[in-house]
Amino acid sequence: MTHTLVIGGGIAGLSAAWALATDREVVLLEREAMLATHSSARNAQIWLPIDDDRSTGPLAVRSAQLWTQLLGSEPRWLKRCGAVAIVTADRQAAAVRGARRGGVTAAPIDRARLRELAPEVADLPGGAVALEVNGAGVFEPSVMMDTLAAACRARGVNMQTRANVVALELHGAEISGVRLADGTSIRADEVVLAAGAWASALAETIARPVDLVPYRRHLVLLEAQRASPSIVWNFAEPSEVYWRSESGGVLVSPCDQVASEPCLPVTDPCALEHLAERLAHIAPDLCQAPVRTSWACLRTFAPDRELVLGQDPAISGLAWFAGLGGRGMTIGLAGGELLATAMRGEPHPLLAGMRVGRSV
Ligand SMILES: Cc1cc2nc3c(=O)[nH]c(=O)nc-3n(C[C@H](O)[C@H](O)[C@H](O)COP(=O)(O)OP(=O)(O)OC[C@H]3O[C@@H](n4cnc5c(N)ncnc54)[C@H](O)[C@@H]3O)c2cc1C
């Protein structure tokens, strides 16, 4: 039996471990005391698969099928409350196409319907149109992560927390295992890097450069009331911002993206000013609302914003599942399945675009 180590206990690591455990002996190593405490727990919980790229649609549709299988029914993990996507007119066709591929529908709406779905929108940005996205929704990360961890255990995955990997280990050009902070080494036939913002730093321990950059983004919970359950996402630059109802308030993001070291970022007061500026354009009433709490976390991207997924062509036995960016909770579970396909050496049309090292 192949011995496989998966580094990282967020959605990427858990999805990879679950998929690989059908024909491998898998050990998952997570540095924190609990699984899924970084991006996979600190995100906006929005299911809005309308990106018109190659992978979002098919991976979102497949992930939804897998989550519903794992949880027994869709409402246990996803509430399809719908969304309003505000896009510039030149992006309308792409958003409608992306939505269709992602298993939701997007169609333009008039001012009256916009007022029903998003009464707080004072005015659309110049040249923008509003689309109603049926099938978009809000998911439950804690339920999803707990269920996936249980599914991993049921397949025999050995999950170790407080296991801080400080270096990958090589034998020639082949991976031989990892070293932990307490000095112990763990031998393995394969290592999967699913360490989120830390993936490329770990690869640097064997001098393997792969271009992945973490970007900090804030989320802010406002003391405000909304009359509609719809998510609202204004994609029209330069004032991208989104919000949705949450815990009797409104969860908002100024859609900031500042390059960061891998870490648990502290909040920056400038983000609140930035948020107020962005809301002033589109939803001035929300601008006045007091802040209940705020936090920040990292979204990690390859330069072309596609996943880094599959075997590393330079290091035998090393595989990657990284660069999940801002859609990891939506595509991650199917991404793990795709990684297992790649590691079995089977072809798949999406794999070429995700090749490890393509952007170095
Ligand atoms: C503000 C924000 C909002 C978002 N909103 C959405 C959204 O609405 N919808 C959506 O689909 N996605 C969203 N995302 C994106 C999504 O959250 C991420 O793409 C996804 O969680 C990334 O998962 P991951 O497993 O790669 O990383 P993580 O969840 O960060 O997991 C990586 C794990 O690796 C562990 N690790 C790192 N280094 C080591 C080491 N040396 N040894 C052992 N373990 C290690 C870490 O402790 C961590 O647990 C959002 C992200 C952010 C930041």
Short mmCIF file of N, CA and C in Angstrom, two decimals, residues 30 54 72 74 107 127 130 136 139 146 154 184 208 232 235 244 257 261 309 351 353:
data_model
loop_
_atom_site.label_atom_id
_atom_site.label_comp_id
_atom_site.label_asym_id
_atom_site.label_seq_id
_atom_site.Cartn_x
_atom_site.Cartn_y
_atom_site.Cartn_z
N GLU A 30 -1.81 18.35 10.47
CA GLU A 30 -2.31 19.72 10.63
C GLU A 30 -1.57 20.38 11.79
N ARG A 54 -12.37 27.88 -16.90
CA ARG A 54 -12.54 26.47 -17.27
C ARG A 54 -12.99 25.60 -16.09
N GLY A 72 -26.33 13.85 3.04
CA GLY A 72 -27.66 13.24 2.96
C GLY A 72 -28.70 14.11 2.30
N GLU A 74 -29.27 18.45 0.59
CA GLU A 74 -28.62 19.74 0.35
C GLU A 74 -28.85 20.78 1.45
N ALA A 107 -29.80 36.03 -14.82
CA ALA A 107 -30.57 36.75 -15.83
C ALA A 107 -30.72 38.21 -15.40
N GLY A 127 -22.82 52.15 -16.19
CA GLY A 127 -22.53 51.09 -17.17
C GLY A 127 -22.71 49.68 -16.63
N ALA A 130 -27.69 44.62 -13.32
CA ALA A 130 -27.92 43.70 -12.20
C ALA A 130 -28.47 42.39 -12.75
N ALA A 136 -27.67 30.52 -6.22
CA ALA A 136 -26.57 30.95 -5.34
C ALA A 136 -27.03 30.78 -3.89
N PHE A 139 -23.33 28.65 2.44
CA PHE A 139 -23.04 27.30 2.94
C PHE A 139 -22.58 27.34 4.39
N ASP A 146 -16.74 19.28 9.54
CA ASP A 146 -16.92 18.17 10.50
C ASP A 146 -17.31 16.89 9.76
N ALA A 154 -13.69 7.57 8.51
CA ALA A 154 -14.37 6.34 8.10
C ALA A 154 -13.59 5.60 7.01
N THR A 184 11.08 15.04 14.82
CA THR A 184 10.84 13.70 14.26
C THR A 184 10.64 13.79 12.75
N ARG A 208 12.22 24.26 -4.07
CA ARG A 208 11.30 24.08 -5.21
C ARG A 208 10.41 25.32 -5.28
N VAL A 232 -25.67 40.14 -2.17
CA VAL A 232 -25.44 41.16 -3.21
C VAL A 232 -23.93 41.25 -3.43
N PHE A 235 -19.52 43.40 -8.66
CA PHE A 235 -18.22 43.06 -9.27
C PHE A 235 -17.65 44.24 -10.06
N ARG A 244 -24.11 40.19 2.66
CA ARG A 244 -25.22 39.24 2.83
C ARG A 244 -25.67 39.29 4.28
N GLN A 257 -7.42 43.20 -1.46
CA GLN A 257 -6.46 42.13 -1.73
C GLN A 257 -5.05 42.69 -1.66
N GLU A 261 2.52 37.86 3.85
CA GLU A 261 3.22 36.65 4.25
C GLU A 261 2.18 35.63 4.68
N LEU A 309 -2.52 22.00 -9.09
CA LEU A 309 -3.06 20.69 -8.70
C LEU A 309 -2.43 19.58 -9.54
N LEU A 351 -6.75 19.08 -16.16
CA LEU A 351 -5.45 19.00 -15.49
C LEU A 351 -4.36 19.84 -16.16
N GLY A 353 -4.31 22.76 -17.46
CA GLY A 353 -4.30 24.16 -17.02
C GLY A 353 -3.86 24.34 -15.58
#
